[in-house]
Tab-separated table of C-alpha atoms in Angstrom:
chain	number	residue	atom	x	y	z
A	65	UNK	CA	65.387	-6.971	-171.677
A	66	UNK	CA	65.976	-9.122	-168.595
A	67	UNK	CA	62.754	-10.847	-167.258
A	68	UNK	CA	63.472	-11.946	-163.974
A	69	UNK	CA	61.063	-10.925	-161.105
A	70	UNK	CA	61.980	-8.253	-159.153
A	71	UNK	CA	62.669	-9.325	-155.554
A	72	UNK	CA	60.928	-7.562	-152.279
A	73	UNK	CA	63.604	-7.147	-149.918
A	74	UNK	CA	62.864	-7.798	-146.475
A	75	UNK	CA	63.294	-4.888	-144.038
A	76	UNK	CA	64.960	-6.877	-141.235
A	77	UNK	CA	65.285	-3.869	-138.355
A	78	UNK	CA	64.849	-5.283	-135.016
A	79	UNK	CA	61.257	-6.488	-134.447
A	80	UNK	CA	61.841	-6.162	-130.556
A	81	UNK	CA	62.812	-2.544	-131.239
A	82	UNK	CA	59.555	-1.403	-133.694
A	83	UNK	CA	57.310	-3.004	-131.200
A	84	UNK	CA	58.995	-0.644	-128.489
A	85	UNK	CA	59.314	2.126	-130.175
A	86	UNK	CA	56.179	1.891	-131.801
A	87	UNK	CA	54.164	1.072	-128.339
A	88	UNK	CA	56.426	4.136	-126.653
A	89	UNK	CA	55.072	5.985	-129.997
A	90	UNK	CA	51.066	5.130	-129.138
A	91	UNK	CA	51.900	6.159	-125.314
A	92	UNK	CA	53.175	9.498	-126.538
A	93	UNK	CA	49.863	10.184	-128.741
A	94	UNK	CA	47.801	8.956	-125.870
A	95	UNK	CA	48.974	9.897	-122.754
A	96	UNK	CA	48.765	13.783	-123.794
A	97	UNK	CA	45.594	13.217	-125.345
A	98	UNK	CA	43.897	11.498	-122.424
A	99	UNK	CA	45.394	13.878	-119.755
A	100	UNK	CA	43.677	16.925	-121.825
A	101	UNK	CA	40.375	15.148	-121.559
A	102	UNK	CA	40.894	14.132	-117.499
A	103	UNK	CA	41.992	18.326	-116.626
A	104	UNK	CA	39.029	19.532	-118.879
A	105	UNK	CA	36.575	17.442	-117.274
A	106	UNK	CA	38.157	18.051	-113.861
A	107	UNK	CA	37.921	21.765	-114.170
A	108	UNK	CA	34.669	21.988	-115.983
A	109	UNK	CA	33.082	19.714	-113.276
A	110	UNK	CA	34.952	22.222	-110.506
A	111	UNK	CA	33.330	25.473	-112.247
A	112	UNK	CA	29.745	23.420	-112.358
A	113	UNK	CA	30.356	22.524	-108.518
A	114	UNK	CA	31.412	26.178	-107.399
A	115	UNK	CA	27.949	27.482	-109.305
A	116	UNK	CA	26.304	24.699	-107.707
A	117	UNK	CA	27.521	25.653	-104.307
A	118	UNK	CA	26.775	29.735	-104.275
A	119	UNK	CA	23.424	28.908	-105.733
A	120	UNK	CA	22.733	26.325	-103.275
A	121	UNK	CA	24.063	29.206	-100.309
A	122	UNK	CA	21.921	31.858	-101.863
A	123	UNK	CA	18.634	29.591	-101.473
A	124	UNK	CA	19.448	28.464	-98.181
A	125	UNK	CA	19.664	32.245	-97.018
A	126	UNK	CA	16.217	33.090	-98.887
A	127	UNK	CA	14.588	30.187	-97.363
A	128	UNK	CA	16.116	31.378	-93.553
A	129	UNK	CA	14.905	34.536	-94.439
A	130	UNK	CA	11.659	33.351	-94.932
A	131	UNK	CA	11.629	31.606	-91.511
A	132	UNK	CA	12.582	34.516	-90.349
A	133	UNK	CA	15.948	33.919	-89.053
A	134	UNK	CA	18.120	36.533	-87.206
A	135	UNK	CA	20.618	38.284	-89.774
A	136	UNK	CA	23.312	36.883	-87.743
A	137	UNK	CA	22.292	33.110	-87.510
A	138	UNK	CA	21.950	33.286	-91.164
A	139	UNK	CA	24.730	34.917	-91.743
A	140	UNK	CA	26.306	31.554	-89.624
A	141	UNK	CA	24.510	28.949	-91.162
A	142	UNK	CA	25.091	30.345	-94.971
A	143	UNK	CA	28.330	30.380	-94.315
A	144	UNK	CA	30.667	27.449	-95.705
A	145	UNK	CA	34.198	26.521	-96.984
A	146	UNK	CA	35.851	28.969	-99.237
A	147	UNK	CA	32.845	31.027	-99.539
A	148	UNK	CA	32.775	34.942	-97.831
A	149	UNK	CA	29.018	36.118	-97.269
A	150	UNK	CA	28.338	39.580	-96.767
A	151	UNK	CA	25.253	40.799	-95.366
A	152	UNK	CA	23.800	44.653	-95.705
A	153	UNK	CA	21.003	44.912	-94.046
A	154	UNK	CA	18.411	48.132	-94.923
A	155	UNK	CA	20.052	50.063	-92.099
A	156	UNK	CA	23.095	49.951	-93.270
A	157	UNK	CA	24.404	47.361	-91.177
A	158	UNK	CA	27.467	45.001	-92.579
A	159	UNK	CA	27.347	41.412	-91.010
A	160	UNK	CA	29.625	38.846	-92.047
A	161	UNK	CA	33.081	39.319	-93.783
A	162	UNK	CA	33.979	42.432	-94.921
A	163	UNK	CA	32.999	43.122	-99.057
A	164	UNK	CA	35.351	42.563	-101.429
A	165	UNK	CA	35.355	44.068	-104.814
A	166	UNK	CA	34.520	40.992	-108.129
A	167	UNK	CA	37.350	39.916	-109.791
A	168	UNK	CA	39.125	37.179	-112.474
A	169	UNK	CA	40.195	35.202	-108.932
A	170	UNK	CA	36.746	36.044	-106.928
A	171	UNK	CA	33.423	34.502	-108.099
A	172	UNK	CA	30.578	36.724	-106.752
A	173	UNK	CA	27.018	35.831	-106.364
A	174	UNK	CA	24.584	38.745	-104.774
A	175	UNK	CA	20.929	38.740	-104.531
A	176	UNK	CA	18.209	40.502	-102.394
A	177	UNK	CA	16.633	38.645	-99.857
A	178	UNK	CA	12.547	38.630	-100.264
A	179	UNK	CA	11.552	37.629	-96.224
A	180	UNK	CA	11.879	38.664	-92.477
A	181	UNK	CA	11.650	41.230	-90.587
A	182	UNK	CA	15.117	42.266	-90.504
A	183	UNK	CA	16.267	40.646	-93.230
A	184	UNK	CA	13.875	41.360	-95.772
A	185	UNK	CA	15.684	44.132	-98.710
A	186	UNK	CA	18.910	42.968	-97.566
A	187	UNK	CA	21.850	42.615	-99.875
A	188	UNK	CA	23.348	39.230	-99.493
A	189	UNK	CA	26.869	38.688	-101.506
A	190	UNK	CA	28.388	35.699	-101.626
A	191	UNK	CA	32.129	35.108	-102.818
A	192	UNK	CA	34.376	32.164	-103.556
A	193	UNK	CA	38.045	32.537	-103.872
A	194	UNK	CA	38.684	30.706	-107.582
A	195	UNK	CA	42.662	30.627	-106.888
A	196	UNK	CA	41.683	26.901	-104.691
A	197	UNK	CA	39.960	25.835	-108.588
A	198	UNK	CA	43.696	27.121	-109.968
A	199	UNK	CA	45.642	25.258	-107.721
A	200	UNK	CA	44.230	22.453	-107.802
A	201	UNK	CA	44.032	22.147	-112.146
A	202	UNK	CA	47.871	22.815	-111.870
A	203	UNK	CA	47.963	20.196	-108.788
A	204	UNK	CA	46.320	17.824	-111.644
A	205	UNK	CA	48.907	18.857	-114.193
A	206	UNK	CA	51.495	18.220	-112.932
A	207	UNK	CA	50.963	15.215	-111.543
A	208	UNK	CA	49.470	13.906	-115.088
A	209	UNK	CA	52.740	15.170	-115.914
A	210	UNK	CA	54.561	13.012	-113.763
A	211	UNK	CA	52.429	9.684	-113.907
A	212	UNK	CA	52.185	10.252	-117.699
A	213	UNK	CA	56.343	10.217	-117.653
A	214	UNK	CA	56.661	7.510	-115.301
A	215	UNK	CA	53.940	5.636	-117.565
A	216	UNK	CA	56.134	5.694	-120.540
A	217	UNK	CA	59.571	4.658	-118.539
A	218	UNK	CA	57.787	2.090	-116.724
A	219	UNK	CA	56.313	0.526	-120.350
A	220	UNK	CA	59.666	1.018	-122.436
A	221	UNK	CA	61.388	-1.099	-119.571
A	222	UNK	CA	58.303	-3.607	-119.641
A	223	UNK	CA	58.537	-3.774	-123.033
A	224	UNK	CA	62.233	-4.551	-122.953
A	225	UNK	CA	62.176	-7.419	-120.582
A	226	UNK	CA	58.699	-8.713	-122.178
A	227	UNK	CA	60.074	-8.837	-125.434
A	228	UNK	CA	62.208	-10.895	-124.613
A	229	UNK	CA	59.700	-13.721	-123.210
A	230	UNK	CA	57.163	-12.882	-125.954
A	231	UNK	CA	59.561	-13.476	-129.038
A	232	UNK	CA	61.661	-16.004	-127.167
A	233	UNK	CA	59.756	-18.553	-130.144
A	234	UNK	CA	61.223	-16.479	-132.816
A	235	UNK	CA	64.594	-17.301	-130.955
A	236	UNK	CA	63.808	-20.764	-130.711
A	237	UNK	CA	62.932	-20.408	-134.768
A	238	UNK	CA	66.001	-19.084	-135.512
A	239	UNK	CA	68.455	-21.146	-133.783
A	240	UNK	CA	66.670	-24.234	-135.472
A	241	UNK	CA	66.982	-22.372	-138.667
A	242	UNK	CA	70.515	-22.032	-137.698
A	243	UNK	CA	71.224	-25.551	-136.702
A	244	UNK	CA	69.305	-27.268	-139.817
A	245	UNK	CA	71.263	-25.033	-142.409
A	246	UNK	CA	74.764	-26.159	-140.357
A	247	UNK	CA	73.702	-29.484	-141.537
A	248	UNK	CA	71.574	-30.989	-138.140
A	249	UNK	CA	68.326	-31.676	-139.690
A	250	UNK	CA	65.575	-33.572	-138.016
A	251	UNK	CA	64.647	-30.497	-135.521
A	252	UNK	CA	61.188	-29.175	-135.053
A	253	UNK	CA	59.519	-26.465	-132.703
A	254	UNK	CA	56.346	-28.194	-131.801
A	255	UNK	CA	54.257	-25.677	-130.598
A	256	UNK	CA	52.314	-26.305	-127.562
A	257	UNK	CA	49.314	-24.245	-129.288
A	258	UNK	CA	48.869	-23.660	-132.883
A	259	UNK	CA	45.699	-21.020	-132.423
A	260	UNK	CA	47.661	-18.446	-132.009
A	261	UNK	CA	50.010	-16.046	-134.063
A	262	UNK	CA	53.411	-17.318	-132.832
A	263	UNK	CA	51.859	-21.360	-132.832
A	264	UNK	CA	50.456	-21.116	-136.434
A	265	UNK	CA	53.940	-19.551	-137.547
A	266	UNK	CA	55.733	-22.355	-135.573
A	267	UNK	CA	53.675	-24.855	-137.120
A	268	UNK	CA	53.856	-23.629	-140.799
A	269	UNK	CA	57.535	-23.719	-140.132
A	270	UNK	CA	57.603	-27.260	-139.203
A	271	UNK	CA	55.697	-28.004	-142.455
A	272	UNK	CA	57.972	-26.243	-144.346
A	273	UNK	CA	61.029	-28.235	-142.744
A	274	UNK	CA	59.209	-31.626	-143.631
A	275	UNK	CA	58.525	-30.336	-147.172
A	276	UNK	CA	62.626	-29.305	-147.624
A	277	UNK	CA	64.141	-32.687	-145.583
A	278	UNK	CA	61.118	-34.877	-147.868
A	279	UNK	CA	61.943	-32.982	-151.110
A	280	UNK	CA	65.930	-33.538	-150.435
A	281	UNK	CA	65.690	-37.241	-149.497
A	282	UNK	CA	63.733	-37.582	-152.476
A	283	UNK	CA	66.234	-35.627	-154.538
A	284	UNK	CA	68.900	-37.423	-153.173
A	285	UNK	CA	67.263	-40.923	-153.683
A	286	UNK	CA	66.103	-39.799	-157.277
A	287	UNK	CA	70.043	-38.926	-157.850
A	288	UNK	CA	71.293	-42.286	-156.255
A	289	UNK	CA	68.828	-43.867	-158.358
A	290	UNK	CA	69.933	-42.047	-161.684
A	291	UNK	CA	73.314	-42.559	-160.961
A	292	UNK	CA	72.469	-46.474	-160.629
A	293	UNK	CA	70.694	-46.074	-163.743
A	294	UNK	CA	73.267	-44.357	-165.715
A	295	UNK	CA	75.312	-47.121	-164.364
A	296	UNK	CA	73.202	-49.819	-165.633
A	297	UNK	CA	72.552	-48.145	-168.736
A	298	UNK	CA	75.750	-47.586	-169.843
A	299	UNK	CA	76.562	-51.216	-168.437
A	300	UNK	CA	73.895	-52.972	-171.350
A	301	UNK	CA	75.346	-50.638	-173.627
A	302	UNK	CA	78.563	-51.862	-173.362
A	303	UNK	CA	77.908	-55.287	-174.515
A	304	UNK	CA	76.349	-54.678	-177.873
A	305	UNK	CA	78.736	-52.031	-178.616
A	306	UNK	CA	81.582	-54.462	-177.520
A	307	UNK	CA	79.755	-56.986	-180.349
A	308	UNK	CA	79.829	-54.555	-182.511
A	309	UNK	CA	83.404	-53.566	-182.067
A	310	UNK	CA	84.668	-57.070	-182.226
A	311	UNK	CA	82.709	-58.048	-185.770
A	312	UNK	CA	84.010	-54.859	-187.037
A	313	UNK	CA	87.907	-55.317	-185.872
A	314	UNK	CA	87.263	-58.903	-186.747
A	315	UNK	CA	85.630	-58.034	-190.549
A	316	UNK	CA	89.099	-55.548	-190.908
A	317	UNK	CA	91.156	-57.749	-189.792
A	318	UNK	CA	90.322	-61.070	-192.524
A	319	UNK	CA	90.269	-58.058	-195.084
A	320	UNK	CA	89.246	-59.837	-198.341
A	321	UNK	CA	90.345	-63.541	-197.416
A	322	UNK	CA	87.692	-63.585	-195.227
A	323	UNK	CA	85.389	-66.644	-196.350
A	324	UNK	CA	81.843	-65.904	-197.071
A	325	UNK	CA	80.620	-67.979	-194.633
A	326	UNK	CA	82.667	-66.031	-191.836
A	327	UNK	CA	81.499	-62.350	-193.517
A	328	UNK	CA	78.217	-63.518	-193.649
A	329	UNK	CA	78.485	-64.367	-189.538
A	330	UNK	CA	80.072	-61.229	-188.764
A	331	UNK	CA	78.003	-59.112	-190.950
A	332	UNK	CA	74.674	-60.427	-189.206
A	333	UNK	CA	76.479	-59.999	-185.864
A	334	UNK	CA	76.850	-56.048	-186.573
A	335	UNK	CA	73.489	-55.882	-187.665
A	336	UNK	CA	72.076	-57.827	-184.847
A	337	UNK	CA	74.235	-55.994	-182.324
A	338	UNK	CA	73.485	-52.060	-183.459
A	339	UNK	CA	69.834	-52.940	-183.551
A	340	UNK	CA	69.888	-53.877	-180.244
A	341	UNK	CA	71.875	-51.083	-179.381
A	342	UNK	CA	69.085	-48.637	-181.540
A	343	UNK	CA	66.475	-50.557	-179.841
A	344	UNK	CA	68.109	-49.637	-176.245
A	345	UNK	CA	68.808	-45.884	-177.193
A	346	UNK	CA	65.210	-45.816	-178.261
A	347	UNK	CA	64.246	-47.138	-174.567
A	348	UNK	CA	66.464	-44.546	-172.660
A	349	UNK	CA	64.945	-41.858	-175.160
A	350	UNK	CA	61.286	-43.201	-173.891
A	351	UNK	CA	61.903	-43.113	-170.578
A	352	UNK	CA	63.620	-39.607	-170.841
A	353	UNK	CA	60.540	-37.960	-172.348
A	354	UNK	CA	57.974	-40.020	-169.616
A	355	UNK	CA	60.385	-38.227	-166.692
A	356	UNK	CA	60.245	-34.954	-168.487
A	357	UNK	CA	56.486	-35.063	-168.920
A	358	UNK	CA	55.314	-37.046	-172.104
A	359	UNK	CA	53.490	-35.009	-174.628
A	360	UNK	CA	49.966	-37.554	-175.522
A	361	UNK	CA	48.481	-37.261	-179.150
A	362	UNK	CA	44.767	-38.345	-177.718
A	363	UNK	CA	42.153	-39.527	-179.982
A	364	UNK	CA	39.739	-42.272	-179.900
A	365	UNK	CA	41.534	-45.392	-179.690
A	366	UNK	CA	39.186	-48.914	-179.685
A	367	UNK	CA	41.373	-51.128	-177.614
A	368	UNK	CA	39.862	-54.266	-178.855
A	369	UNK	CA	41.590	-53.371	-182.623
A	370	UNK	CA	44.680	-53.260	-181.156
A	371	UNK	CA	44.325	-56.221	-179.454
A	372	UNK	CA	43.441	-58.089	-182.629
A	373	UNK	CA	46.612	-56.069	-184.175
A	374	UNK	CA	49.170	-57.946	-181.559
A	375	UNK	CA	47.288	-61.168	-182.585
A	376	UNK	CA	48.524	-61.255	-186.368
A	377	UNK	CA	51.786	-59.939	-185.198
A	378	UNK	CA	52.215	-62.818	-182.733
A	379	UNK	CA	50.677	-65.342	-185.619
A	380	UNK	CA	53.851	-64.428	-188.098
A	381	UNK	CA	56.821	-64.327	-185.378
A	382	UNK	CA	55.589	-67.944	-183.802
A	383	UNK	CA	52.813	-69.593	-185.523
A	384	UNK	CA	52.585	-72.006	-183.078
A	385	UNK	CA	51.282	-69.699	-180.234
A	386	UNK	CA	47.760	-69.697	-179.464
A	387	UNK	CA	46.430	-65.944	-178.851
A	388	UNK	CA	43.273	-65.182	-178.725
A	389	UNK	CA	40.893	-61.881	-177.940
A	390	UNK	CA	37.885	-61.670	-175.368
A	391	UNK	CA	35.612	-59.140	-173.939
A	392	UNK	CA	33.610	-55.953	-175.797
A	393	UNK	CA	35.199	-53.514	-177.483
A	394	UNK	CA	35.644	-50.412	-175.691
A	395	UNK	CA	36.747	-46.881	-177.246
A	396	UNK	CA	38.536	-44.603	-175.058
A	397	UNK	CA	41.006	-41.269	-175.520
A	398	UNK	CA	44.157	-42.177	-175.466
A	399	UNK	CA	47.338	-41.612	-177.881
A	400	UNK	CA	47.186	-45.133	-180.145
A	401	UNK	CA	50.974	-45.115	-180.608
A	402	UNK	CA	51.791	-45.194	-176.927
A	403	UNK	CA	48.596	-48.023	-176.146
A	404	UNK	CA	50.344	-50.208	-179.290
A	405	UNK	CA	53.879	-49.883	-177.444
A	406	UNK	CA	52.335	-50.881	-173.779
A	407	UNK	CA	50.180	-54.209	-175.589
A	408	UNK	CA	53.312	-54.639	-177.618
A	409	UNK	CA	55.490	-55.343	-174.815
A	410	UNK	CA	52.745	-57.001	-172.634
A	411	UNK	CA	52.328	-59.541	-175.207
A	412	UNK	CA	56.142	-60.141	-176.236
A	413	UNK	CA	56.707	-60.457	-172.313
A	414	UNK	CA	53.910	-62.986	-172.533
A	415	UNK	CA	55.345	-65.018	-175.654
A	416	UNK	CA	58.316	-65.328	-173.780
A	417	UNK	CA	57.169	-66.349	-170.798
A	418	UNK	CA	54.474	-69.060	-172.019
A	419	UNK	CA	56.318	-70.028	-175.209
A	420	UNK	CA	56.081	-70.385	-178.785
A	421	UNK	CA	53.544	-73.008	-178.302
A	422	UNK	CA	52.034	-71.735	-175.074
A	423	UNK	CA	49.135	-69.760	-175.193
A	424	UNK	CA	48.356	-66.203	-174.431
A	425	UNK	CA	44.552	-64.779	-173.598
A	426	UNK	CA	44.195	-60.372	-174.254
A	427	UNK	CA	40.309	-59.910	-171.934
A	428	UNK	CA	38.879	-56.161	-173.240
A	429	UNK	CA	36.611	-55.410	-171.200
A	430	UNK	CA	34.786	-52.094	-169.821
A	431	UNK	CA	34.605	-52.042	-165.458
A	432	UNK	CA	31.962	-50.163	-163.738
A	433	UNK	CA	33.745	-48.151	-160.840
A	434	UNK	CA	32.674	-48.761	-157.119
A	435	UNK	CA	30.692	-46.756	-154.893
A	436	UNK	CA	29.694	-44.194	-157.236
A	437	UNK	CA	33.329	-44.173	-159.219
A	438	UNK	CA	33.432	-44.029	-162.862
A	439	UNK	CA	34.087	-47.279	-164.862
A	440	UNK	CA	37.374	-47.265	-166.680
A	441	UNK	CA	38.962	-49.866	-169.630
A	442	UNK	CA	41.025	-52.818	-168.394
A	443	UNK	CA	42.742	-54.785	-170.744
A	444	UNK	CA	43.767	-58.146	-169.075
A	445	UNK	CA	46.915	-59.740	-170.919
A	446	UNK	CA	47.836	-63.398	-169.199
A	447	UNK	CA	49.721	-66.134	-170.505
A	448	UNK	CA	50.113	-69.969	-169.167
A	449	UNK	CA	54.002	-69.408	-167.980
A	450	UNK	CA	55.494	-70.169	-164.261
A	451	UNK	CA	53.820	-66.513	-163.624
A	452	UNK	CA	55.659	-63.740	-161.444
A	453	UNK	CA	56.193	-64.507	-158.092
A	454	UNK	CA	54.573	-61.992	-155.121
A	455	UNK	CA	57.263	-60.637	-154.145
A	456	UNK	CA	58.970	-59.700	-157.686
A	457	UNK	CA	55.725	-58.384	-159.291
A	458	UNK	CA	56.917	-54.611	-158.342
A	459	UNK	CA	60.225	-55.395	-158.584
A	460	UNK	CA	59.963	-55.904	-162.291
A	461	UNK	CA	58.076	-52.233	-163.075
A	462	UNK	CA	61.937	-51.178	-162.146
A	463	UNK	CA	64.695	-50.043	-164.705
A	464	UNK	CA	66.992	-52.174	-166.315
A	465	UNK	CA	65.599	-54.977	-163.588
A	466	UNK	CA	64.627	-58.698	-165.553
A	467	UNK	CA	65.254	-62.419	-165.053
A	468	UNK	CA	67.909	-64.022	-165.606
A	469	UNK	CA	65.862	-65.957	-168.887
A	470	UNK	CA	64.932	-62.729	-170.135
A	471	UNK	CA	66.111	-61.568	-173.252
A	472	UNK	CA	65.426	-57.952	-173.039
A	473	UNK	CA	67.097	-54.884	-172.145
A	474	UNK	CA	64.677	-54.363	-168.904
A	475	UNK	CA	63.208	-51.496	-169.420
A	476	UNK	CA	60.048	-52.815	-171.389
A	477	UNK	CA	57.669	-52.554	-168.619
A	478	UNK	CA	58.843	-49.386	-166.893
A	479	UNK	CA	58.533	-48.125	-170.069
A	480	UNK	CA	54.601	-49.156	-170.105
A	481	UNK	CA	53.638	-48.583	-167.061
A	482	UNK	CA	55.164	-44.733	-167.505
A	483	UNK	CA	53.154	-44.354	-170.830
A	484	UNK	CA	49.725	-45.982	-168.825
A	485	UNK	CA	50.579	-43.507	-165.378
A	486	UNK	CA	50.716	-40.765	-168.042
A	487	UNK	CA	47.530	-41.513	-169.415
A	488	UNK	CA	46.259	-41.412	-166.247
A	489	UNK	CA	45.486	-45.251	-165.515
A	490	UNK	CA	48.173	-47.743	-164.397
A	491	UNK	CA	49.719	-51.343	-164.840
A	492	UNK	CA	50.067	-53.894	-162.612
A	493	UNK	CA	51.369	-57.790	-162.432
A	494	UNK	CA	48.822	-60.304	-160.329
A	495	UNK	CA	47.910	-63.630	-160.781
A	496	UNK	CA	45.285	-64.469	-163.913
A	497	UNK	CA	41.557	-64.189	-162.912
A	498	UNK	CA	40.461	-67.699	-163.851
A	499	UNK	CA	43.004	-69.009	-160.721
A	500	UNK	CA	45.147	-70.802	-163.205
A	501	UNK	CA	49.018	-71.192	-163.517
A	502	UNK	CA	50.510	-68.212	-165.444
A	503	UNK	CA	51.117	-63.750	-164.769
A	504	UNK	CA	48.289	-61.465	-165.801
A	505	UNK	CA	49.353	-57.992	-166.599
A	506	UNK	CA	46.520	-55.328	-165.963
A	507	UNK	CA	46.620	-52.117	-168.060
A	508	UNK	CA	43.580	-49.389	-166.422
A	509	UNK	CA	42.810	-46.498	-168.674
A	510	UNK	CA	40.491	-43.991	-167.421
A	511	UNK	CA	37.535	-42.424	-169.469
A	512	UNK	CA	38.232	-39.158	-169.806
């Protein structure tokens, strides 16, 4: 069953086209909707303001009548804008417009007039044509009709020319897109403002072109630098291989009138030749697992012990030397094989440089950190050589880099300072402590 992760495809339809169609959309919801509301309200207030107006007319004509106004001036002064009033007076008289019979186009309001002395058990109608109300609502219609269709032209063209400004940064994003994968790197967008939706995008795309170019100059200076390795790798290879190829050829060759002497020569030269061919292999397979991610066995280790260790080691390959062990002991977690290889190759690197009769100091101690930083273990190993000169002491932390005296395969001390960065600590070169002549090596090892 295949595991891979199931990709989201993008839906890539034009975004300048959803935001238009999808604003025309909202206008086509709203528009309706809010031209509903406007013609309700309109008519309901016009029905309120016609009941408003024959009540107001009917007590206006009580209140003449109660002056006692002449039928006819009241008639006169009751009378307004689309409103007939009719008045019957007790005799039978008609003043006013003629009556007209109620209907769905006629609003009618009568009532009996209480005062005067003509006027008093009048009938007093009052009507309002309703067709005005009518034609005005349609008047409204139609022109919500027409604003609400010029509304929606009028946006979908906005929209189409503001799209254009508005996403002219996505433009801009794309055409550096464009131009960095055509090989042009080195563009950016550098937004003006990054508070905003466009700006943060901008700027989290610049980031994201700094992360690529930084990740492929590092790739390709991690690949120029393997291929220099490889190089140099397979260049020390080739002269203890070559040794060993010539003792062999040489040993078949002379066959069995081949002195002793000479067999004895070539036979230590093969030896002496594939173990430092083994001991190179084994260097290369070091520094293979530290780049892949070295696997620690942690346990207490007591780096004083160790110390003491490299001193009886030192005391049988050159008796002469003079090592010797200060400080506390300090215990700290750490894997003891790959601690043993790092003070191994401090302390050969130190015979070396001081001498089989110079003298080499290993200072255990335990270092309180600063400013509220917790201590760690230093272990101090110095000798009394010519030192390591300023400018060399990184130098020598690369691969397959030594001097010219040296007698190793330089890789030694790239080797240690992987195992001490993968312990979490470091190593470093510096002058010794006490001010005098001589390299110090300092191994850090953080309490964990």
């Amino acid at each position: 069953m295949s595991t891979q992760p199931l990709a989201t495809p993008l839906r890539t339809a034009s975004l300048r086209r959803r935001v238009t169609w999808l604003a025309l959309l909202v206008l086509v919801v709203v528009l309706p909707v809010t031209g509903l509301v406007v013609k309700g309200v309109f008519d309901a207030q016009a029905e309120r303001n016609l009941d408003a107006l024959l009540s107001g007319r009917t007590q206006l004509a009580q209140q003449l009548a109660r002056q006692n106004v002449a039928p006819a001036a009241l008639v006169r002064r009751v009378d307004a804008d689309g409103v007939r009033v009719t008045l019957v007076l007790r005799s039978g008289q008609v003043l006013g417009a003629p009556p007209v019979d109620a209907s769905s186009e006629v609003r009618q309001v009568r009532a009996t007039l209480q005062a005067g002395l003509r006027t008093k058990g009048a009938e007093l109608t009052l009507s309002a044509d309703t067709s005005l109300l009518a034609e005005a609502s349609g008047t409204l219609r139609r022109t919500l009709l027409i604003s609400g269709a010029a509304a929606l032209v009028i946006t979908g063209l906005a929209l189409v020319i503001g799209m254009r400004f508005a996403l002219a940064p996505l433009d801009a994003m794309t055409g550096l897109a464009r131009s960095i994968a055509a090989g042009r790197r080195g563009g950016r967008l550098q937004p003006t403002r990054d508070d905003t939706e466009l700006g943060r995008t901008a700027a989290a795309f610049d980031e994201m072109l700094d992360a690529l170019e930084g990740a492929e100059q590092q790739a390709r200076g991690s690949e120029a630098r393997m291929r220099e390795f490889v190089a140099d790798a397979a260049h020390e290879l080739r002269t203890p291989v070559a040794g060993i190829r010539t003792a062999a050829e040489t040993l078949l060759r002379l066959g069995p009138d081949a002195s002793p002497r000479r067999r004895d020569e070539l036979e230590l030269l093969l030896v002496r030749e594939s173990q430092r061919a083994g001991a190179l292999v084994d260097d290369l397979l070091d520094l293979a697992r530290i780049d892949a991610g070295l696997e620690l066995r942690l346990q207490p280790v007591r780096l004083k012990a160790i110390a003491l260790t490299q001193v009886e080691r030192l005391r049988l390959v050159a008796p002469e030397l003079t090592v010797e062990v200060l400080g506390q002991e300090v215990e700290v977690e750490a894997d003891p094989e790959r601690v043993t290889q790092i003070l191994t190759n401090l302390t050969n690197n130190a015979r070396t440089a001081a001498g089989d009769r110079g003298t080499i100091q290993i200072l255990v101690r335990m270092v309180p950190g600063e400013e509220g930083a917790p201590a760690y273990a230093e272990t101090v190993v110095q000798d009394n050589g010519p030192g390591v000169l300023p400018v060399d002491r990184e130098r020598i932390f690369r691969r397959l880099v030594h001097s010219p005296t040296a007698r190793g395969s330089g890789l030694g001390l790239p080797i240690a300072r992987g195992f001490a960065r993968a312990h979490g600590g470091d190593l470093t070169c510096g002058d010794r402590p006490d001010g005098r002549p001589g390299a110090a090596f300092r191994l850090v090892l953080r309490f964990r």
